[in-house]
PDB file of C-alpha atoms in Angstrom:
ATOM      1  CA  MET G   1     -37.487   5.440  13.181  1.00 79.00           C
ATOM      2  CA  THR G   2     -37.480   3.753  16.439  1.00 82.00           C
ATOM      3  CA  ALA G   3     -39.954   3.454  19.270  1.00 88.00           C
ATOM      4  CA  VAL G   4     -36.928   4.371  21.895  1.00 92.00           C
ATOM      5  CA  ASP G   5     -37.035   7.861  23.042  1.00 94.00           C
ATOM      6  CA  PRO G   6     -33.603   9.211  22.060  1.00 94.00           C
ATOM      7  CA  LEU G   7     -34.234  11.866  24.789  1.00 95.00           C
ATOM      8  CA  ALA G   8     -35.080   9.607  27.413  1.00 94.00           C
ATOM      9  CA  SER G   9     -37.595  11.868  29.101  1.00 95.00           C
ATOM     10  CA  PRO G  10     -39.933  10.530  31.653  1.00 94.00           C
ATOM     11  CA  ILE G  11     -42.449  13.291  31.141  1.00 94.00           C
ATOM     12  CA  TRP G  12     -42.990  12.691  27.315  1.00 96.00           C
ATOM     13  CA  PRO G  13     -45.253   9.791  27.539  1.00 95.00           C
ATOM     14  CA  GLY G  14     -47.701  11.750  29.560  1.00 96.00           C
ATOM     15  CA  LEU G  15     -47.497  14.527  27.265  1.00 96.00           C
ATOM     16  CA  ALA G  16     -48.041  12.687  24.165  1.00 96.00           C
ATOM     17  CA  ARG G  17     -50.921  11.063  25.960  1.00 95.00           C
ATOM     18  CA  ASP G  18     -52.536  14.237  26.825  1.00 96.00           C
ATOM     19  CA  HIS G  19     -51.933  16.515  23.653  1.00 97.00           C
ATOM     20  CA  LEU G  20     -51.635  14.203  20.721  1.00 96.00           C
ATOM     21  CA  THR G  21     -54.735  12.176  19.049  1.00 91.00           C
ATOM     22  CA  ASP G  22     -54.541   8.144  20.008  1.00 91.00           C
ATOM     23  CA  ALA G  23     -52.317   7.254  17.172  1.00 95.00           C
ATOM     24  CA  PRO G  24     -48.834   5.269  17.033  1.00 96.00           C
ATOM     25  CA  ILE G  25     -45.893   7.154  17.942  1.00 96.00           C
ATOM     26  CA  VAL G  26     -42.380   6.912  16.489  1.00 97.00           C
ATOM     27  CA  PHE G  27     -39.227   8.792  16.723  1.00 97.00           C
ATOM     28  CA  ASP G  28     -38.027   9.818  13.121  1.00 97.00           C
ATOM     29  CA  GLU G  29     -34.960  11.859  12.488  1.00 96.00           C
ATOM     30  CA  ALA G  30     -36.739  13.240   9.374  1.00 98.00           C
ATOM     31  CA  VAL G  31     -38.597  15.751  11.936  1.00 98.00           C
ATOM     32  CA  ARG G  32     -35.848  18.131  12.979  1.00 98.00           C
ATOM     33  CA  VAL G  33     -35.817  20.749  15.813  1.00 98.00           C
ATOM     34  CA  ILE G  34     -33.230  23.499  14.995  1.00 97.00           C
ATOM     35  CA  LEU G  35     -32.157  25.192  18.482  1.00 96.00           C
ATOM     36  CA  PRO G  36     -29.417  28.206  18.949  1.00 92.00           C
ATOM     37  CA  PRO G  37     -26.098  26.915  20.295  1.00 88.00           C
ATOM     38  CA  VAL G  38     -26.499  29.966  22.748  1.00 82.00           C
ATOM     39  CA  ASN G  39     -29.431  31.777  24.513  1.00 80.00           C
ATOM     40  CA  GLU G  40     -28.906  35.288  25.955  1.00 81.00           C
ATOM     41  CA  ASP G  41     -32.450  36.426  26.202  1.00 87.00           C
ATOM     42  CA  GLN G  42     -34.857  33.298  27.654  1.00 85.00           C
ATOM     43  CA  THR G  43     -37.846  35.454  26.642  1.00 88.00           C
ATOM     44  CA  GLN G  44     -37.003  35.523  23.057  1.00 91.00           C
ATOM     45  CA  VAL G  45     -35.355  32.013  22.149  1.00 94.00           C
ATOM     46  CA  PRO G  46     -35.458  31.387  18.222  1.00 95.00           C
ATOM     47  CA  ILE G  47     -36.573  28.007  17.224  1.00 97.00           C
ATOM     48  CA  ALA G  48     -37.082  26.213  13.706  1.00 98.00           C
ATOM     49  CA  VAL G  49     -39.083  22.736  13.187  1.00 98.00           C
ATOM     50  CA  ASP G  50     -38.792  21.171   9.745  1.00 98.00           C
ATOM     51  CA  ALA G  51     -40.754  17.957   8.955  1.00 98.00           C
ATOM     52  CA  ARG G  52     -40.391  18.675   5.053  1.00 97.00           C
ATOM     53  CA  ARG G  53     -38.619  15.124   4.484  1.00 97.00           C
ATOM     54  CA  LEU G  54     -41.929  13.457   5.472  1.00 97.00           C
ATOM     55  CA  GLY G  55     -43.673  15.512   2.519  1.00 96.00           C
ATOM     56  CA  HIS G  56     -47.287  16.144   3.459  1.00 95.00           C
ATOM     57  CA  VAL G  57     -48.437  16.145   7.082  1.00 97.00           C
ATOM     58  CA  ASP G  58     -51.640  16.602   8.737  1.00 97.00           C
ATOM     59  CA  GLU G  59     -50.487  18.504  11.576  1.00 98.00           C
ATOM     60  CA  LEU G  60     -47.412  19.683  13.440  1.00 98.00           C
ATOM     61  CA  VAL G  61     -47.319  20.263  17.161  1.00 98.00           C
ATOM     62  CA  VAL G  62     -44.532  21.742  18.883  1.00 98.00           C
ATOM     63  CA  PHE G  63     -43.410  21.060  22.890  1.00 98.00           C
ATOM     64  CA  GLY G  64     -41.481  22.790  25.259  1.00 96.00           C
ATOM     65  CA  GLU G  65     -41.668  19.844  27.535  1.00 96.00           C
ATOM     66  CA  LEU G  66     -40.559  21.591  31.094  1.00 94.00           C
ATOM     67  CA  ASN G  67     -42.196  24.795  30.307  1.00 93.00           C
ATOM     68  CA  PRO G  68     -45.223  25.722  32.515  1.00 93.00           C
ATOM     69  CA  PHE G  69     -47.485  25.479  29.243  1.00 94.00           C
ATOM     70  CA  PRO G  70     -45.785  22.642  27.282  1.00 96.00           C
ATOM     71  CA  VAL G  71     -47.737  22.925  24.016  1.00 98.00           C
ATOM     72  CA  VAL G  72     -46.002  25.759  22.149  1.00 98.00           C
ATOM     73  CA  MET G  73     -48.024  25.801  18.685  1.00 98.00           C
ATOM     74  CA  ARG G  74     -50.206  23.595  16.498  1.00 98.00           C
ATOM     75  CA  LEU G  75     -49.630  24.024  12.861  1.00 98.00           C
ATOM     76  CA  ARG G  76     -51.996  22.637  10.179  1.00 97.00           C
ATOM     77  CA  PRO G  77     -50.295  23.221   7.021  1.00 96.00           C
ATOM     78  CA  GLY G  78     -52.673  22.079   4.548  1.00 92.00           C
ATOM     79  CA  SER G  79     -50.852  21.379   1.111  1.00 88.00           C
ATOM     80  CA  SER G  80     -48.093  23.642   2.498  1.00 94.00           C
ATOM     81  CA  PRO G  81     -44.783  22.157   3.745  1.00 96.00           C
ATOM     82  CA  PRO G  82     -44.581  21.209   7.412  1.00 97.00           C
ATOM     83  CA  PHE G  83     -41.811  24.187   8.608  1.00 98.00           C
ATOM     84  CA  ALA G  84     -42.066  27.055  11.023  1.00 98.00           C
ATOM     85  CA  SER G  85     -39.716  29.124  12.668  1.00 98.00           C
ATOM     86  CA  PHE G  86     -40.577  31.497  15.738  1.00 98.00           C
ATOM     87  CA  ARG G  87     -39.361  32.868  19.132  1.00 96.00           C
ATOM     88  CA  MET G  88     -40.715  31.485  22.442  1.00 95.00           C
ATOM     89  CA  ARG G  89     -40.246  31.738  26.025  1.00 94.00           C
ATOM     90  CA  ILE G  90     -38.221  29.044  27.915  1.00 93.00           C
ATOM     91  CA  GLU G  91     -38.391  28.666  31.793  1.00 87.00           C
ATOM     92  CA  GLN G  92     -35.676  26.202  31.956  1.00 88.00           C
ATOM     93  CA  GLY G  93     -33.548  23.713  29.882  1.00 90.00           C
ATOM     94  CA  THR G  94     -35.788  21.288  28.229  1.00 94.00           C
ATOM     95  CA  PRO G  95     -36.423  19.057  25.495  1.00 96.00           C
ATOM     96  CA  ILE G  96     -37.923  20.729  22.545  1.00 97.00           C
ATOM     97  CA  ARG G  97     -40.092  18.153  20.356  1.00 98.00           C
ATOM     98  CA  ALA G  98     -42.028  18.550  17.023  1.00 98.00           C
ATOM     99  CA  ALA G  99     -44.735  15.882  16.402  1.00 98.00           C
ATOM    100  CA  ALA G 100     -45.968  15.517  12.830  1.00 98.00           C
ATOM    101  CA  LEU G 101     -48.986  13.629  11.922  1.00 98.00           C
ATOM    102  CA  LYS G 102     -48.588  11.570   8.672  1.00 97.00           C
ATOM    103  CA  ASP G 103     -50.459   8.364   7.529  1.00 96.00           C
ATOM    104  CA  GLY G 104     -52.167   7.798  10.824  1.00 96.00           C
ATOM    105  CA  SER G 105     -49.105   8.050  13.142  1.00 97.00           C
ATOM    106  CA  TRP G 106     -47.027  10.556  14.938  1.00 98.00           C
ATOM    107  CA  ARG G 107     -43.276  11.246  13.857  1.00 98.00           C
ATOM    108  CA  VAL G 108     -41.545  12.871  16.660  1.00 98.00           C
ATOM    109  CA  GLY G 109     -38.263  14.547  16.529  1.00 98.00           C
ATOM    110  CA  GLY G 110     -36.454  16.837  19.022  1.00 97.00           C
ATOM    111  CA  ASP G 111     -33.507  18.170  20.796  1.00 96.00           C
ATOM    112  CA  TYR G 112     -32.313  19.141  24.225  1.00 95.00           C
ATOM    113  CA  LEU G 113     -32.424  22.978  24.382  1.00 93.00           C
ATOM    114  CA  ASP G 114     -29.727  24.216  27.215  1.00 89.00           C
ATOM    115  CA  ALA G 115     -31.199  27.430  28.740  1.00 74.00           C
ATOM    116  CA  ALA G 116     -30.674  29.417  31.848  1.00 69.00           C
ATOM    117  CA  GLY G 117     -34.268  29.856  32.090  1.00 61.00           C
ATOM    118  CA  GLY G 118     -36.910  32.269  33.635  1.00 54.00           C
ATOM    119  CA  GLY G 119     -38.457  33.438  30.645  1.00 47.00           C
ATOM    120  CA  CYS G 120     -41.981  32.303  31.150  1.00 53.00           C
ATOM    121  CA  SER G 121     -42.260  33.643  34.586  1.00 53.00           C
ATOM    122  CA  ALA G 122     -40.497  36.838  34.040  1.00 56.00           C
ATOM    123  CA  LYS G 123     -43.079  39.755  33.152  1.00 60.00           C
ATOM    124  CA  PRO G 124     -41.927  40.869  29.393  1.00 52.00           C
ATOM    125  CA  LYS G 125     -41.188  44.646  29.313  1.00 52.00           C
ATOM    126  CA  VAL G 126     -43.740  44.884  26.256  1.00 49.00           C
ATOM    127  CA  VAL G 127     -46.472  44.601  28.681  1.00 50.00           C
ATOM    128  CA  SER G 128     -45.711  47.988  30.241  1.00 53.00           C
ATOM    129  CA  ASP G 129     -44.190  49.569  27.272  1.00 58.00           C
ATOM    130  CA  VAL G 130     -46.502  48.518  24.443  1.00 59.00           C
ATOM    131  CA  ASP G 131     -48.362  51.070  22.576  1.00 65.00           C
ATOM    132  CA  TRP G 132     -51.782  49.912  22.918  1.00 66.00           C
ATOM    133  CA  SER G 133     -53.278  51.682  19.585  1.00 72.00           C
ATOM    134  CA  SER G 134     -50.966  49.162  17.719  1.00 84.00           C
ATOM    135  CA  VAL G 135     -51.741  45.994  19.200  1.00 89.00           C
ATOM    136  CA  GLY G 136     -52.797  43.533  16.540  1.00 90.00           C
ATOM    137  CA  GLU G 137     -50.753  45.566  13.763  1.00 93.00           C
ATOM    138  CA  ILE G 138     -49.530  42.931  11.312  1.00 95.00           C
ATOM    139  CA  ARG G 139     -46.074  43.382   9.036  1.00 94.00           C
ATOM    140  CA  GLY G 140     -45.154  40.741   6.728  1.00 94.00           C
ATOM    141  CA  ARG G 141     -42.903  39.962   3.710  1.00 93.00           C
ATOM    142  CA  ALA G 142     -43.022  37.312   1.074  1.00 93.00           C
ATOM    143  CA  TRP G 143     -40.215  35.708  -0.949  1.00 93.00           C
ATOM    144  CA  ARG G 144     -40.730  33.365  -3.787  1.00 91.00           C
ATOM    145  CA  GLU G 145     -38.492  30.145  -3.378  1.00 90.00           C
ATOM    146  CA  SER G 146     -38.117  26.955  -5.743  1.00 86.00           C
ATOM    147  CA  GLY G 147     -40.517  24.372  -6.097  1.00 87.00           C
ATOM    148  CA  GLY G 148     -43.560  26.456  -6.222  1.00 88.00           C
ATOM    149  CA  LEU G 149     -43.353  28.015  -2.753  1.00 94.00           C
ATOM    150  CA  LEU G 150     -43.422  31.204  -0.919  1.00 95.00           C
ATOM    151  CA  ARG G 151     -41.572  31.869   2.148  1.00 96.00           C
ATOM    152  CA  MET G 152     -43.375  34.545   4.382  1.00 96.00           C
ATOM    153  CA  ARG G 153     -42.299  36.100   7.481  1.00 96.00           C
ATOM    154  CA  LEU G 154     -44.716  37.901   9.630  1.00 97.00           C
ATOM    155  CA  ARG G 155     -44.502  40.227  12.810  1.00 96.00           C
ATOM    156  CA  VAL G 156     -47.674  40.828  14.924  1.00 95.00           C
ATOM    157  CA  VAL G 157     -47.684  43.469  17.548  1.00 94.00           C
ATOM    158  CA  HIS G 158     -48.992  41.676  20.608  1.00 93.00           C
ATOM    159  CA  PRO G 159     -47.828  41.302  24.257  1.00 90.00           C
ATOM    160  CA  MET G 160     -48.596  37.692  24.476  1.00 92.00           C
ATOM    161  CA  ASP G 161     -49.419  37.777  28.246  1.00 90.00           C
ATOM    162  CA  ASN G 162     -49.114  34.067  29.542  1.00 88.00           C
ATOM    163  CA  GLY G 163     -51.336  34.740  32.391  1.00 84.00           C
ATOM    164  CA  LEU G 164     -48.802  33.846  34.893  1.00 82.00           C
ATOM    165  CA  HIS G 165     -48.957  37.369  36.416  1.00 68.00           C
ATOM    166  CA  ALA G 166     -51.779  39.383  37.793  1.00 60.00           C
ATOM    167  CA  GLU G 167     -53.316  40.020  34.211  1.00 71.00           C
ATOM    168  CA  PRO G 168     -55.596  37.309  32.963  1.00 85.00           C
ATOM    169  CA  LEU G 169     -54.406  35.267  29.765  1.00 90.00           C
ATOM    170  CA  PHE G 170     -54.080  37.642  26.576  1.00 91.00           C
ATOM    171  CA  ILE G 171     -52.294  36.032  23.764  1.00 93.00           C
ATOM    172  CA  LEU G 172     -52.717  35.820  19.971  1.00 96.00           C
ATOM    173  CA  GLU G 173     -54.419  32.390  19.664  1.00 96.00           C
ATOM    174  CA  ARG G 174     -54.942  31.714  15.851  1.00 97.00           C
ATOM    175  CA  LEU G 175     -53.493  32.824  12.700  1.00 97.00           C
ATOM    176  CA  ALA G 176     -54.427  31.873   9.130  1.00 97.00           C
ATOM    177  CA  ILE G 177     -53.017  32.460   5.686  1.00 96.00           C
ATOM    178  CA  ALA G 178     -55.306  32.595   2.788  1.00 95.00           C
ATOM    179  CA  ALA G 179     -55.236  32.820  -1.113  1.00 93.00           C
ATOM    180  CA  ASP G 180     -58.235  33.607  -3.351  1.00 90.00           C
ATOM    181  CA  GLY G 181     -60.440  33.029  -0.309  1.00 89.00           C
ATOM    182  CA  ARG G 182     -59.212  29.861   0.953  1.00 91.00           C
ATOM    183  CA  ASP G 183     -57.006  29.083   3.965  1.00 93.00           C
ATOM    184  CA  ILE G 184     -53.855  27.550   2.899  1.00 94.00           C
ATOM    185  CA  LEU G 185     -52.077  27.397   6.297  1.00 96.00           C
ATOM    186  CA  GLU G 186     -53.570  27.639   9.921  1.00 97.00           C
ATOM    187  CA  VAL G 187     -51.601  27.644  13.252  1.00 98.00           C
ATOM    188  CA  GLU G 188     -52.720  27.815  16.932  1.00 98.00           C
ATOM    189  CA  LEU G 189     -50.552  29.692  18.974  1.00 98.00           C
ATOM    190  CA  LYS G 190     -49.776  28.819  22.741  1.00 97.00           C
ATOM    191  CA  GLU G 191     -48.618  30.746  25.977  1.00 95.00           C
ATOM    192  CA  PRO G 192     -44.742  30.142  25.265  1.00 95.00           C
ATOM    193  CA  ILE G 193     -44.880  32.036  22.149  1.00 96.00           C
ATOM    194  CA  ALA G 194     -42.630  35.415  22.725  1.00 94.00           C
ATOM    195  CA  ALA G 195     -44.207  38.674  22.984  1.00 92.00           C
ATOM    196  CA  ASN G 196     -44.563  40.520  19.437  1.00 94.00           C
ATOM    197  CA  PRO G 197     -44.755  37.075  17.699  1.00 96.00           C
ATOM    198  CA  THR G 198     -42.191  36.658  14.630  1.00 96.00           C
ATOM    199  CA  LEU G 199     -43.213  33.785  12.653  1.00 97.00           C
ATOM    200  CA  THR G 200     -41.774  32.432   9.344  1.00 98.00           C
ATOM    201  CA  PHE G 201     -43.853  29.816   7.308  1.00 97.00           C
ATOM    202  CA  LEU G 202     -43.395  28.135   3.904  1.00 96.00           C
ATOM    203  CA  VAL G 203     -46.666  28.290   1.968  1.00 95.00           C
ATOM    204  CA  GLU G 204     -47.999  26.934  -1.446  1.00 90.00           C
ATOM    205  CA  ASP G 205     -47.820  29.454  -4.178  1.00 92.00           C
ATOM    206  CA  THR G 206     -51.128  29.439  -5.723  1.00 91.00           C
ATOM    207  CA  GLY G 207     -50.272  32.183  -8.072  1.00 90.00           C
ATOM    208  CA  ALA G 208     -52.453  34.786  -6.210  1.00 92.00           C
ATOM    209  CA  ASP G 209     -50.730  38.206  -6.300  1.00 91.00           C
ATOM    210  CA  ARG G 210     -51.876  38.787  -2.665  1.00 93.00           C
ATOM    211  CA  LEU G 211     -52.216  36.643   0.370  1.00 95.00           C
ATOM    212  CA  ARG G 212     -54.319  37.470   3.206  1.00 96.00           C
ATOM    213  CA  VAL G 213     -53.349  37.057   6.795  1.00 96.00           C
ATOM    214  CA  ALA G 214     -56.207  37.030   9.647  1.00 96.00           C
ATOM    215  CA  ALA G 215     -55.122  36.586  13.255  1.00 97.00           C
ATOM    216  CA  ARG G 216     -57.439  36.561  16.471  1.00 96.00           C
ATOM    217  CA  ASP G 217     -56.404  37.070  20.182  1.00 96.00           C
ATOM    218  CA  THR G 218     -58.125  35.583  23.214  1.00 95.00           C
ATOM    219  CA  ASP G 219     -60.017  38.882  23.898  1.00 93.00           C
ATOM    220  CA  GLY G 220     -61.734  38.224  20.583  1.00 93.00           C
ATOM    221  CA  ARG G 221     -59.771  41.150  18.664  1.00 92.00           C
ATOM    222  CA  ARG G 222     -59.438  40.479  15.088  1.00 94.00           C
ATOM    223  CA  CYS G 223     -56.654  41.678  12.893  1.00 93.00           C
ATOM    224  CA  GLU G 224     -55.903  41.241   9.123  1.00 94.00           C
ATOM    225  CA  ALA G 225     -53.023  42.481   6.618  1.00 95.00           C
ATOM    226  CA  THR G 226     -52.984  42.117   2.890  1.00 94.00           C
ATOM    227  CA  LEU G 227     -49.298  40.938   1.624  1.00 94.00           C
ATOM    228  CA  PRO G 228     -48.650  41.260  -2.011  1.00 93.00           C
ATOM    229  CA  THR G 229     -46.468  38.280  -3.405  1.00 91.00           C
ATOM    230  CA  PRO G 230     -43.472  38.833  -5.609  1.00 88.00           C
ATOM    231  CA  ALA G 231     -43.725  38.820  -9.310  1.00 75.00           C
ATOM    232  CA  ALA G 232     -43.672  35.286 -10.922  1.00 67.00           C
ATOM    233  CA  SER G 233     -40.244  36.105 -12.519  1.00 56.00           C
ATOM    234  CA  THR G 234     -38.499  36.888  -9.286  1.00 55.00           C
ATOM    235  CA  LEU G 235     -36.835  34.225  -6.869  1.00 53.00           C
ATOM    236  CA  SER G 236     -36.055  35.320  -3.490  1.00 51.00           C
ATOM    237  CA  SER G 237     -36.720  38.772  -3.618  1.00 42.00           C
ATOM    238  CA  GLY G 238     -39.141  40.362  -0.985  1.00 44.00           C
ATOM    239  CA  ALA G 239     -42.268  42.356  -1.272  1.00 44.00           C
ATOM    240  CA  GLY G 240     -44.530  43.338   1.963  1.00 44.00           C
ATOM    241  CA  GLU G 241     -46.799  45.806   3.610  1.00 43.00           C
ATOM    242  CA  GLY G 242     -48.905  45.716   6.597  1.00 44.00           C
ATOM    243  CA  LEU G 243     -52.372  46.713   7.398  1.00 37.00           C
ATOM    244  CA  ARG G 244     -54.090  46.861  10.855  1.00 32.00           C
TER     245      ARG G 244
END
């Protein structure tokens, strides 16, 4: 760990002051940001953040520093591991950071994403092509992992309009995964998340045979899905269904 920013970004101190709680900040290689070597579509850039080496964390915040909207998501994993993968829009080459709150301090990791840009300001095709009757539809699949975990991959039909065009802001803003009536993971999604969000999380395996996924967008639309979990005897085999 070090107090010296390995990416030497002049923007980072202001972002941290504005968007993180007033807690000490250190740079820690245990917080990993995994980026693609080549980006062909700046509106759908795959990113993964992984702070599992830290163990339990209270919150995980992802930043795209030079985007018009620098905060990408806030993950509150509860007793689940601090891990997420997703697709986001990139306006230009930028540092991508993940900040994990653990034991009263922020542990920060990151890397520089080299990208041509324009992904935030470009109007996504899905806005004009979307079947509005399917907005809010959730599809998902679960795999049983070792160590008492489930890997969940979710896709939500939603245009995720970031408000940079004539339309008002219209994004999916909250998603939660629950087992036996208790939230086991909660995430706030922000403007940079790509249209039709595709998200992967690791969650604790509570033994429940079904998990409930609930989401809400900025128009107040609520959508839910019930996803079956694989049988306890299986490992890395999938099960999935979707409900509107």
